[in-house]
Structure formats: structure tokens, C-alpha cells
Amino acid sequence: MIPFLSLQQINAQYADELKQVAAEVIDSGWYLLGEKVKKFEQELSVYIGVKNVVACANGLDALRLILKGYIELGAIKEGDEIIVPANTYIATILAITDNRLKPVLVEPDINTYNLDISLIEKHITQKTRAIMVVHLYGRTCWSEELENIAKKYNLKIIEDNAQAIGAYYIPSSTLTSTSSIKRTGSLGDAAGFSFYPGKNLGALGDAGAVATNDDKLAEVVRALGNYGSKKKYINEYLGFNSRMDEIQAAFLSVKLKYLEQGNLIRHQIAQYYIENIKQPNITLPTFLEPMVISHEPETRNSKLETSNPEPKTFLQHVWHLFVIRHPEREKLQKYIEQNGIQTLIHYPVPPHKQGAYSALSNLHLPITEQIHNDVLSLPISPVMTLDEVEIVTELINNF
């Protein structure tokens, strides 16, 4: 059996370090809102290139906190509209409806599976307050057109960066200078991160974070996630409990050091699949060439980045998932699994067809529905061997 993702193998690489920091937390006697969380928040802010990171309990809460923060600040009010991709995991939309806001579902680009930015403007109304983009499967979803639309209509841009930590946006005008290249999570007004165990940067339990350059939003988000309190027993907001514990923060600090290496391995596996899968009825994801800079790039923000210079390879896709399409998806999946290879479907039912959103079931979203009917995720991870990748490829070619 070739597993879809072996979390045991992934974490075994760092087992000694993980056990050491776990012991440090246990021995400290301090398990919430302590130094390990502060340390990880600072490390992540440097890595992403933002001023503020607020750790929280999970990725859904990160998005919930951002929207609730904007409501408390008066930038958004209940009943306002948030543009969101129709092709996404349901958590993206749950964050919107949980804040009594209206999701406006927009079709994806069939070639990227991300939000089709060219369709956004026709969905904007007087009640639109934000665009929530999802860097789905690990591929950056951004453009100058998106920035111009947000500026034209005075909209916030919120990134759901649950699947793309470490990816970059490289403007089309960029040649050899890195001054305009930024990581996902630093592109919009705020971003939500998930550190669910299966993510490229995964905790050993649930964990999440909010990233933003907006100091006031960060302050409000931090209070909201701590029962609405900035000072113990003094509650300024109707908040809730969404805190990252010390042990998960300690684990994430260890694993953050190895994220770039892991993303590069994922990139190499994806490149092998794309170059070697030769099955006429399979639609492969489009391959984005990384930008490779042979010299040390200029530092954009010395305060944030001097201690952590940019890597030489800039990936626009970090391949959290490697997703193919096939018109006979179930038949293909059964064949692959009968031959000892585990696959998953991300995702079998689109949000607007879920029972939880029956009010949206009448929406006509044919591209989204086609994607959900046809997609299949192949194994991809930093611990896959070349032999395993070759076996998967050969098996699919023989289908």
C-alpha cells in the first residue's frame, strides 16, 4: 500500500526535536498564552512578511475571527456580501455565514480551479464589502486585476491560505528583481492559516493563525479569540475561545524550519507526474515554473526579513494536493486502490449542494459541479520515494 499521506512518516523525521520541545512545555507548567506561542507568532510573521500574526485554534476560526474583527471595527456589518469561490472547502463559506454575512459564490477558472477573477466585478453590489480568495490546492490565486477591483470598489481582500503556506505571487512584470514578489498570506488585508495535521505545515492536532499588517485588526482579533478580552476578566467584545496551545506552537516552530524543503520535494513530485503521466482522458493540473534567483535578493523589509532571507526558488504552487480530473473518476479510483495506492477526493460535494446550504442549491454553477464530479487527488508528500511516484505514474498510464 502506498498511502495518500503518511503523517507518522512525516513527523518521524523530526521526532527527537518534537519530543524535546514537548518535554519543555510539560516541564514549564505553562500551557496556554505563553512564550512558545509568542515565539511561533514572531517566526511566522517573519516567514510570511507581515507585521502581525495571531495564533488561534484552527483555520476556520482564523477566517471567522477576521470577519468578526472587521464587523467590530465597523468595516463590515451583518447582512453584507462577501465574494467567495464556489469551488472551495466548506469552511471558507462557513466563516462567512457564521458571521451573518452573505456569501456570493463565483465560479472558478477550470484551468486553475481557483476563483475566476474575471467574473468578480459582475457580482459586486452596493452591499459587497470583501473578496475572499482561496489559494486552492496550494496554487496562488492573485493578480493585478484583483487588486484593481478591490481598490476601485473599496473592498477588503481576505486570503484563505489554509493550503498554500510558502507559495509566492510573482507579478507578470517581474524578471530578475524580487522586490515585488510576496508570499501568500501577505498579499491581502488579512489572511487565515490552517495547521491541520495534513497541511504542508501541520501541527499534531488543530491549530490556526491570522496574519495581517493592520495593527488594529490584529488587536481586535487577539481579543476576540480570548473571550473578547484584552485584560483578564475585562471583556470588551462578544468573543469566543480560540487559542493555540503551547505544545502545538512548539511543534510548529520545529516544523517551520523544514517547510521550504518539504515544498520543494512536493514540487519535484508534481513535475514528475505532469511530465510522465500519459493518459489521454486525464486532465493534469497546469504546471507553474518556479522563479530561480542565483543571487541573494534585496531585502524588502529589513525589520521583518533580515534574519530570514528569501529562498532562491520562488514557488507559485506548493502542491498541497495534486489533483487530476477524469470523466470516469470512480472507476479510476477503484482501479488505483485495488492496486494498492490510496487516493482521496477533494471534494466530492460542492458547498452549494451540501444539506447545510440547501438555500443555495438552486444556484447554477456548472464548472464547480464538473470539478467536484471529476477530481481525484493522487499521493504527494515530502516522504514519498521516487519508486513510489514511478509506481503511481505507471499504474495510471496502464489504466
Coordinates of N, CA and C in Angstrom, one line a residue, residues 3 21 49 63 80 106 142 204 275 360:
P3 N 0.4 4.9 0.9 CA -0.6 5.8 1.5 C -0.8 7.1 0.8
V21 N 10.8 19.5 22.5 CA 10.0 20.7 22.9 C 8.8 20.4 23.6
G49 N 6.2 37.7 6.0 CA 6.5 39.0 5.7 C 5.3 40.0 6.0
L63 N -10.5 32.5 9.9 CA -11.4 33.3 8.9 C -12.5 33.9 9.7
D80 N -24.0 42.1 5.0 CA -23.2 42.5 3.9 C -22.7 41.2 3.1
V106 N -18.8 32.5 -6.7 CA -18.4 32.8 -8.0 C -17.6 31.6 -8.6
W142 N -4.0 35.2 -7.4 CA -3.8 36.6 -7.2 C -3.5 37.2 -8.6
L204 N 0.3 18.7 15.4 CA -0.1 17.4 15.8 C -1.4 17.5 16.5
E275 N 5.1 15.5 -16.2 CA 5.9 15.1 -17.3 C 5.7 13.7 -17.8
L360 N -28.9 27.4 -1.1 CA -28.1 27.8 -2.3 C -28.1 26.7 -3.4

